[in-house]
Coordinates of C-alpha atoms and ligand atoms in Angstrom, one line a residue:
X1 CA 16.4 13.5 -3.0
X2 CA 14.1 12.0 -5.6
X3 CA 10.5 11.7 -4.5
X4 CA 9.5 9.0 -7.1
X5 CA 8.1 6.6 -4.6
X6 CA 5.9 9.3 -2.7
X7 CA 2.5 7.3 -4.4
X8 CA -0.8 5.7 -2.7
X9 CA -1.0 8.5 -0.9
X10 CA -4.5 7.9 -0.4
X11 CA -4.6 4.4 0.5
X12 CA -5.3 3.3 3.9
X13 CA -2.0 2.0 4.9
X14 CA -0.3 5.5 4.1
X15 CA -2.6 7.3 5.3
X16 CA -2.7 5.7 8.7
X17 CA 1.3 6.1 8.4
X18 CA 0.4 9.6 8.2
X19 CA -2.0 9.6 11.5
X20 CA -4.4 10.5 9.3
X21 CA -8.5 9.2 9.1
X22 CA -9.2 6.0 7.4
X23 CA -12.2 4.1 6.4
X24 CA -10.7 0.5 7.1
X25 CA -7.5 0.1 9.5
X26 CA -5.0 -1.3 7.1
X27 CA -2.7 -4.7 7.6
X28 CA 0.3 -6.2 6.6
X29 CA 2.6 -8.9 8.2
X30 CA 6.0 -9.1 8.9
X31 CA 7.6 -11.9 6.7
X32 CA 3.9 -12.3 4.8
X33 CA 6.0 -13.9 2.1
X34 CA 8.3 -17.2 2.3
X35 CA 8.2 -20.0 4.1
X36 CA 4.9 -20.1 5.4
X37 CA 3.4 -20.3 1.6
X38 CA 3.3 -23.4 0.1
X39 CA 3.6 -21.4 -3.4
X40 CA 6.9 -19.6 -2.0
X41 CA 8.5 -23.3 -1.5
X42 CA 7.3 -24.1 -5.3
X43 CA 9.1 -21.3 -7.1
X44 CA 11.8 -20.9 -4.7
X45 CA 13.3 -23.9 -5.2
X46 CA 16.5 -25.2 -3.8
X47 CA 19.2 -22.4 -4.9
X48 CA 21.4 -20.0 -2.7
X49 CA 19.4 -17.6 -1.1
X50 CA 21.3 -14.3 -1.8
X51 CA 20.9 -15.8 -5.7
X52 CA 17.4 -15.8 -5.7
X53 CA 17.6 -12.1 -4.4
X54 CA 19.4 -11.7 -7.4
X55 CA 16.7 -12.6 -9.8
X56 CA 14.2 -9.6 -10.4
X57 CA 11.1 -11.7 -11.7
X58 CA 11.6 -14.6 -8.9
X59 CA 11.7 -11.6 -6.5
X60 CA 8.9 -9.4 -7.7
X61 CA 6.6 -12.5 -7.8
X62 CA 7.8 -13.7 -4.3
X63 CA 6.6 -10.5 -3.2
X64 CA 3.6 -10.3 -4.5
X65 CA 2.2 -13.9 -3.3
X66 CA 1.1 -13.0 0.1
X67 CA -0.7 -9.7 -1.2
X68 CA -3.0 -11.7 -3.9
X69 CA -3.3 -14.1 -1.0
X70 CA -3.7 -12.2 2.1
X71 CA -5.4 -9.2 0.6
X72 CA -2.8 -7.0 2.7
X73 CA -2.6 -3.1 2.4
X74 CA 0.8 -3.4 1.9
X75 CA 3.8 -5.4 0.1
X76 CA 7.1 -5.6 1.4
X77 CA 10.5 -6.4 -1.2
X78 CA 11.6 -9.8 -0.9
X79 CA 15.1 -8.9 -0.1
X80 CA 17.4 -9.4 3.4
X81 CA 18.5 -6.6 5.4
X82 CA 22.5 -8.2 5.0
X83 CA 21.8 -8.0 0.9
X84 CA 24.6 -4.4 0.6
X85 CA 26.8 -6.5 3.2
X86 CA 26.9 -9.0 0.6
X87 CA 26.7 -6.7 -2.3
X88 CA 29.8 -4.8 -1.3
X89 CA 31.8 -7.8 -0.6
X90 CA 32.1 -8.5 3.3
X91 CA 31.6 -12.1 3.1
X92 CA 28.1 -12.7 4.3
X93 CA 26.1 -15.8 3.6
X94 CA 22.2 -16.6 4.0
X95 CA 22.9 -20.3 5.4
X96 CA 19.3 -22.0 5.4
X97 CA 18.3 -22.2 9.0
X98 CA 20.4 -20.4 10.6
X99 CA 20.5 -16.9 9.4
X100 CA 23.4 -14.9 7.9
X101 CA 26.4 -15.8 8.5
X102 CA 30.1 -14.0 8.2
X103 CA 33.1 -15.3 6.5
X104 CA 35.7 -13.3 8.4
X105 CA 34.0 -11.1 11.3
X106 CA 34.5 -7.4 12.2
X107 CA 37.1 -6.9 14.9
X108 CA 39.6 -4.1 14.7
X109 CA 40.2 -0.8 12.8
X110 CA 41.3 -2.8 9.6
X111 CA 37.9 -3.9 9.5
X112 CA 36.4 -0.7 8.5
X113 CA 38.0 -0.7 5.1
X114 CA 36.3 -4.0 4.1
X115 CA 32.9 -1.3 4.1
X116 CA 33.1 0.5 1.2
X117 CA 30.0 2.7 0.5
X118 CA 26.9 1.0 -1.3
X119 CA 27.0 2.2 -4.9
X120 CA 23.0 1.3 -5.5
X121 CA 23.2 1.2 -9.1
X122 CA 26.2 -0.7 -9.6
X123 CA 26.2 -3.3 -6.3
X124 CA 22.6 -4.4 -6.0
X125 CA 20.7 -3.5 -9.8
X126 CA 18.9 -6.1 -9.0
X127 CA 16.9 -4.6 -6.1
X128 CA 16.3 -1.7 -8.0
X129 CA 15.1 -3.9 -11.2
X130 CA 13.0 -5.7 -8.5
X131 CA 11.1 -2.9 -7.0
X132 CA 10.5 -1.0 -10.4
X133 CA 9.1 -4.4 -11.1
X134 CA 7.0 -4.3 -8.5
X135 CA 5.5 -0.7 -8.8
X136 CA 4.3 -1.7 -12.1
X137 CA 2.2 -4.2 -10.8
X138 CA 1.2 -3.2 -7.4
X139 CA -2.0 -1.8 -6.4
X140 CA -1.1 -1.1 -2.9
X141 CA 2.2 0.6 -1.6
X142 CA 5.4 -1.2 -1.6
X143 CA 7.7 -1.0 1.5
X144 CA 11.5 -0.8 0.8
X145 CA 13.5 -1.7 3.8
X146 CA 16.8 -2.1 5.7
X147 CA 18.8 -3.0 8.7
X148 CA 19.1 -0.3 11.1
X149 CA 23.2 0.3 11.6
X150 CA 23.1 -1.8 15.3
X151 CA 21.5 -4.7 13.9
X152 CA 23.8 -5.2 10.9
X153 CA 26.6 -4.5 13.4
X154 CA 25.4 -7.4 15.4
X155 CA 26.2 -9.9 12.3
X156 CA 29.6 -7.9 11.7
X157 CA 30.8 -8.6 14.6
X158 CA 29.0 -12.2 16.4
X159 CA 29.1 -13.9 12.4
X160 CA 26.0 -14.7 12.3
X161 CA 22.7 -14.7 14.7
X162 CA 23.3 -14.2 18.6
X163 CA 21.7 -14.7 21.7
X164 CA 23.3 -12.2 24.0
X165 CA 25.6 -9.8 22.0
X166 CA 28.4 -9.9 23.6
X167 CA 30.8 -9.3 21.5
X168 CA 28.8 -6.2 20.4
X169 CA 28.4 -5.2 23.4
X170 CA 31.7 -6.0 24.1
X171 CA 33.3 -3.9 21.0
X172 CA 30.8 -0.7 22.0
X173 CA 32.0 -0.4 25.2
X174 CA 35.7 -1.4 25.0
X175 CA 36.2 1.0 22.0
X176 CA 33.5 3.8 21.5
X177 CA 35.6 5.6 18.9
X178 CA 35.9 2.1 16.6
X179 CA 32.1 1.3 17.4
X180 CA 31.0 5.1 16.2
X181 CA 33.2 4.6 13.1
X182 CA 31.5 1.2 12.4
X183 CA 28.2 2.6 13.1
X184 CA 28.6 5.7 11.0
X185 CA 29.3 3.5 8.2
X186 CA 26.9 1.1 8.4
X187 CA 24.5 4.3 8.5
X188 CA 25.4 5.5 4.8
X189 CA 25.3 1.9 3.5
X190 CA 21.3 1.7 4.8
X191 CA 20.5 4.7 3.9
X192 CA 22.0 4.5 0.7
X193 CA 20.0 1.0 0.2
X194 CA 16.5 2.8 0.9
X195 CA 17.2 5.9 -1.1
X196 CA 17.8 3.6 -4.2
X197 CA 14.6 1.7 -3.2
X198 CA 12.9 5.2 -2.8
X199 CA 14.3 6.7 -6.0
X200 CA 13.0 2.9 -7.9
X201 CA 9.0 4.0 -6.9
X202 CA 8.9 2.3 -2.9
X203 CA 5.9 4.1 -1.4
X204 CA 7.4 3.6 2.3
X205 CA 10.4 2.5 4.2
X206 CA 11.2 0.0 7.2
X207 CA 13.9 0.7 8.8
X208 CA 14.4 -3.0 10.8
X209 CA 16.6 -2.7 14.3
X210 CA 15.1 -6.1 15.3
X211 CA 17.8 -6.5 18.0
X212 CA 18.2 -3.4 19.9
X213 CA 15.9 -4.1 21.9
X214 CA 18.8 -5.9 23.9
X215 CA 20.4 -2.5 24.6
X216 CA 19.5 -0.3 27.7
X217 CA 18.1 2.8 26.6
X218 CA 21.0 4.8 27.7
X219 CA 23.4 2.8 25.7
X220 CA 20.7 2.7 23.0
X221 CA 21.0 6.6 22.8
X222 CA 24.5 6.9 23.4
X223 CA 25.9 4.4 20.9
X224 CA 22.8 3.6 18.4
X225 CA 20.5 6.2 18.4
X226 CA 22.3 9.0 16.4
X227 CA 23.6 6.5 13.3
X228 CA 19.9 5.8 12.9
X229 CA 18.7 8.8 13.2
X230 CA 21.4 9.7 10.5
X231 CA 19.4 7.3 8.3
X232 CA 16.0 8.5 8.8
X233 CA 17.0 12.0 8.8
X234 CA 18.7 11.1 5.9
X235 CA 14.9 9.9 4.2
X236 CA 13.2 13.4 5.6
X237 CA 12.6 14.9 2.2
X238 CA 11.7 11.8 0.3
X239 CA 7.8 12.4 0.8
X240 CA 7.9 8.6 2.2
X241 CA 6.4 7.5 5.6
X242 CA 10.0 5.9 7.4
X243 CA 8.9 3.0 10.0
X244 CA 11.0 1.9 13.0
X245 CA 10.6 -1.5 14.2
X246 CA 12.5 -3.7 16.8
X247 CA 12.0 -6.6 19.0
X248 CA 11.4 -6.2 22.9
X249 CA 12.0 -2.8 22.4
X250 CA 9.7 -1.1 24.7
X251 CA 12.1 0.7 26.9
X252 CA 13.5 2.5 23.2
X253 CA 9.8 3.1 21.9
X254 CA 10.1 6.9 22.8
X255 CA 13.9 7.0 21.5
X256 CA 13.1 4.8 18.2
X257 CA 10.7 7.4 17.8
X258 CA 12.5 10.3 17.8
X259 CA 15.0 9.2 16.0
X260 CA 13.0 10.4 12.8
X261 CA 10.3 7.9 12.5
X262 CA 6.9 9.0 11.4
X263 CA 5.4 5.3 12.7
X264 CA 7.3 2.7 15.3
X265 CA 6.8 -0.6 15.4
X266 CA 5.7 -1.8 18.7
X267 CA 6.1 -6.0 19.5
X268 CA 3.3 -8.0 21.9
X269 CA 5.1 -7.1 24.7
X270 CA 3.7 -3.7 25.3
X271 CA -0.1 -2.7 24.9
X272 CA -0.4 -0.3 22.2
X273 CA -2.2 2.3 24.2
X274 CA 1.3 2.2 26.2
X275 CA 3.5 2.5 23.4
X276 CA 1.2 5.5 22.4
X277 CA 2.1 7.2 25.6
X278 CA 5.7 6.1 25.2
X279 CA 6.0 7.4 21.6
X280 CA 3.6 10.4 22.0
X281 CA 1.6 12.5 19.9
X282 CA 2.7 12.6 16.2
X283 CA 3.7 9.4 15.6
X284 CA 1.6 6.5 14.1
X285 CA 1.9 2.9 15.6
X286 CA 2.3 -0.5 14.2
X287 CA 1.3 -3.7 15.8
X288 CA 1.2 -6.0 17.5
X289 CA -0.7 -9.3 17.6
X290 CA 2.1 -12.4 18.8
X291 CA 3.0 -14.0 15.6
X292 CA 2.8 -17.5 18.3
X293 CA -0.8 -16.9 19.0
X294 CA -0.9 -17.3 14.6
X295 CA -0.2 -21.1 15.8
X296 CA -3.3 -21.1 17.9
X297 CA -6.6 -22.6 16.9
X298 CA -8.7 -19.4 14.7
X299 CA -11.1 -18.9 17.7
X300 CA -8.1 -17.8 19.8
X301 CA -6.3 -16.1 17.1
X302 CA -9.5 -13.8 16.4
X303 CA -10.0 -13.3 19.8
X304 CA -6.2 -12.0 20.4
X305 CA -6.8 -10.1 16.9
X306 CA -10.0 -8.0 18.6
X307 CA -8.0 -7.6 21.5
X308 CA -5.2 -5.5 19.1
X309 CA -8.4 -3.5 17.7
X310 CA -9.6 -3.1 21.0
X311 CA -6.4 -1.5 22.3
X312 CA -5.7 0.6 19.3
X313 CA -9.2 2.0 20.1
X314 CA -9.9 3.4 16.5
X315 CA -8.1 6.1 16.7
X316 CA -6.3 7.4 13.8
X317 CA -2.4 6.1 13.2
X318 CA -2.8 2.7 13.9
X319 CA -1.0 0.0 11.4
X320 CA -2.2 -3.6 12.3
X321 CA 0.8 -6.0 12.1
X322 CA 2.1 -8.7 14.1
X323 CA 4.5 -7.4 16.5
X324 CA 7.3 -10.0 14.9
X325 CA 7.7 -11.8 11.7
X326 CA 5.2 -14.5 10.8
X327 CA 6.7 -18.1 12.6
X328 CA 7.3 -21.2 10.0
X329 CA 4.7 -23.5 10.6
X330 CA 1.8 -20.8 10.8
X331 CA -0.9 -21.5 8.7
X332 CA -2.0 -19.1 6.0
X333 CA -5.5 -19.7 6.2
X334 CA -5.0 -18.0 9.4
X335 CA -3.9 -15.2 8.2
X336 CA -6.0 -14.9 5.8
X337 CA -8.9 -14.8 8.4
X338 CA -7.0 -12.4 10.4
X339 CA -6.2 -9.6 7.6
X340 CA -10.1 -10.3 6.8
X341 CA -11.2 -9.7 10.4
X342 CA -8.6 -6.6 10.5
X343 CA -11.2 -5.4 7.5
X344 CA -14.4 -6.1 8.5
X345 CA -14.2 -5.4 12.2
X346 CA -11.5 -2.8 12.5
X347 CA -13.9 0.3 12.4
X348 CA -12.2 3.1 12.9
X349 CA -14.5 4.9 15.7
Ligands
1CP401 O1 8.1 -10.8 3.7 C1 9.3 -11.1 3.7 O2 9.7 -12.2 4.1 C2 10.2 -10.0 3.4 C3 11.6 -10.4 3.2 C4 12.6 -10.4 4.4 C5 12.8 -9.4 5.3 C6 12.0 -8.1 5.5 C7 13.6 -11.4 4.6 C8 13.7 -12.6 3.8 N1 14.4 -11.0 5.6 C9 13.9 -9.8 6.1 C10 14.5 -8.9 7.1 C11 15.5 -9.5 8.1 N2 16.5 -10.4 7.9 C12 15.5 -9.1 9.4 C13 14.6 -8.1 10.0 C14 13.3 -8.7 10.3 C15 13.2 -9.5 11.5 O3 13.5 -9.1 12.6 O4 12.7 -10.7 11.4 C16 16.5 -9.8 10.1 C17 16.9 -9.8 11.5 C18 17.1 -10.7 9.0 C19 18.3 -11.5 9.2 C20 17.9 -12.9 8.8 N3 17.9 -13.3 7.5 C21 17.4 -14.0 9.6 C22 17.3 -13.9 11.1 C23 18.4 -14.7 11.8 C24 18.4 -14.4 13.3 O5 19.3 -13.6 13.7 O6 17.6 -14.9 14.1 C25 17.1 -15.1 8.8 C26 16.7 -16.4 9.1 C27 17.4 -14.6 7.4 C28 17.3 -15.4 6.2 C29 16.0 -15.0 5.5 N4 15.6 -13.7 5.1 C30 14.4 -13.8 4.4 C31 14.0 -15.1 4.4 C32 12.7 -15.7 3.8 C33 15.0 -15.9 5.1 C34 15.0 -17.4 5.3 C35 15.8 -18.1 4.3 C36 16.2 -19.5 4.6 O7 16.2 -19.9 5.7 O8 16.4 -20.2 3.6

């Protein structure tokens, strides 16, 4: 394993990744760039999505918008997590409000052939292009990320975004041994799609299971748990810090955590000195101001943003993030206040 994107180890955001002492808490926000920047909208224009993924320079600059902007600690690729999907030929679509979207869904055994492993190099040079790009430019760390196995599943098999995941569900628990196969799979295609990012100079990784939170924890450790952990055990020897995020997932913070993640992501839901207790010693946390309150006026917003300080009490291994992606409609000016308040106020005791 290559350890060309072990850099900035010094830098605030890696070293709180570590659990180690820093001299300002460091920020970033989920989905800093798109939508929510009027200079996204201007060079984005009106192509497919999964085309401008393709394009290196649109990418590299997308990416860089919100950090020249926001002044974050941290940039995060302009990619999607269903990018390999797409790259090795499933059928998947970005359709523009909606999400991705699947030609011809997963359903039986046959299905598993259409998942050919992720050849970095050859399926997605373009994500490598971008975040060699990137490293050239960047003064702060660059995250490379993925979909965690479950949530890419999810798309397989509903076609595009769900509300209950039931047919998931339905597929896990109907046929284990199909669901294990699927998952296993989906495992080497992630964590062939951070290793390239790694390998290409990414300082850090994300490892997105936004929607496992749905899962109870037993089925979450039964049926989810060990094709992530594949992933993250897979990154071990990289010299990168591997984050593990999902939505409502407080009952899994202790699970997503020893999966192999050296920081989880914690959402609103749960007060960080609880998920602290939940994930225990050794871990770092990231979190977890409501990306609604962003729509707030600023005097709630800053309020809400010293009430994440507050709770993550200055002690060392604390990443300040929202604990979702930034809404549409937020303004940035907010967020620029809040990654300057994150700065000026967020002491570390
Ligand atoms: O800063 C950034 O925006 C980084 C780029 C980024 C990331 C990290 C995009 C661009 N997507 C993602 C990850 C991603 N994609 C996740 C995990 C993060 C999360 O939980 O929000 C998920 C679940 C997706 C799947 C996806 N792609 C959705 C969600 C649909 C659902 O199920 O609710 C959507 C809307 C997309 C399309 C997409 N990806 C990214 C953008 C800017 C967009 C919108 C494009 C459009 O509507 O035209």
């Amino acid at each position: 394993m290559t350890t060309a994107g072990a850099g900035h180890a010094e830098s605030p955001f890696i070293r709180a990744c570590r659990g180690q002492a820093v001299d300002r808490v460091p920020v970033w926000f989920m989905r800093q760039a798109g939508r929510a920047l009027p200079e996204y909208r201007k060079v984005r224009g009106e192509g497919r999505f999964l085309d401008a993924i393709a394009d290196p320079a649109l990418c590299a600059e997308i990416t860089l918008q919100p950090v020249r902007r926001y002044g974050v600690d941290a940039a995060i690729l302009f990619s999607d997590i269903v990018v390999p999907l797409a790259a090795i030929g499933f059928g998947v679509d970005i359709v523009p409000g909606t999400g991705p979207v699947v030609e011809s869904p997963f359903r039986r055994a046959a299905d598993l052939a259409r998942l050919r492993p992720l050849e970095a190099e050859v399926d997605v040079p373009y994500v490598i292009e971008t975040v060699r790009l990137l490293v050239q430019e960047l003064e702060v760390p660059l995250i490379g990320f993925a979909g965690a196995p479950y949530t890419l599943a999810s798309y397989l098999i509903e076609g595009g975004p769900s509300r209950d995941y039931a047919r998931t569900k339905s597929l896990m628990h109907a046929d284990p041994d199909l669901w294990m196969a699927l998952m296993d799979r989906l495992a080497d295609l992630s964590l062939a799609f951070l290793a390239a990012q790694v390998g290409a100079g990414a300082s850090a990784v994300q490892l997105f299971d936004s929607w496992a939170g749905g899962l109870s924890a037993a089925d979450y450790e039964r049926f989810v748990m060990p094709a992530s952990r594949k992933v993250l055990d897979g990154l071990a020897g990289a010299g990168v810090p591997r984050i593990h995020f999902g939505v409502g997932n407080g009952e899994l913070l202790g699970l997503m955590g020893e999966a192999g993640a050296d920081v989880v992501g914690v959402d609103w839901r749960v007060t960080l000195t609880e998920a602290r207790r939940r994930v225990g010693p050794g871990r770092a946390v990231q979190g977890n101001l409501d990306p609604a309150l962003c729509l707030a006026p600023w005097d709630v917003v800053a309020e809400a943003a010293r009430a994440v300080l507050a709770d993550a009490g200055g002690r060392p291994g604390h990443v300040f993030n929202l604990g979702h992606g930034v809404l549409p409609g937020t303004d940035p000016d907010i967020l620029t206040r809040v990654a300057d308040l994150v700065h000026s106020e967020g002491v570390p005791a």
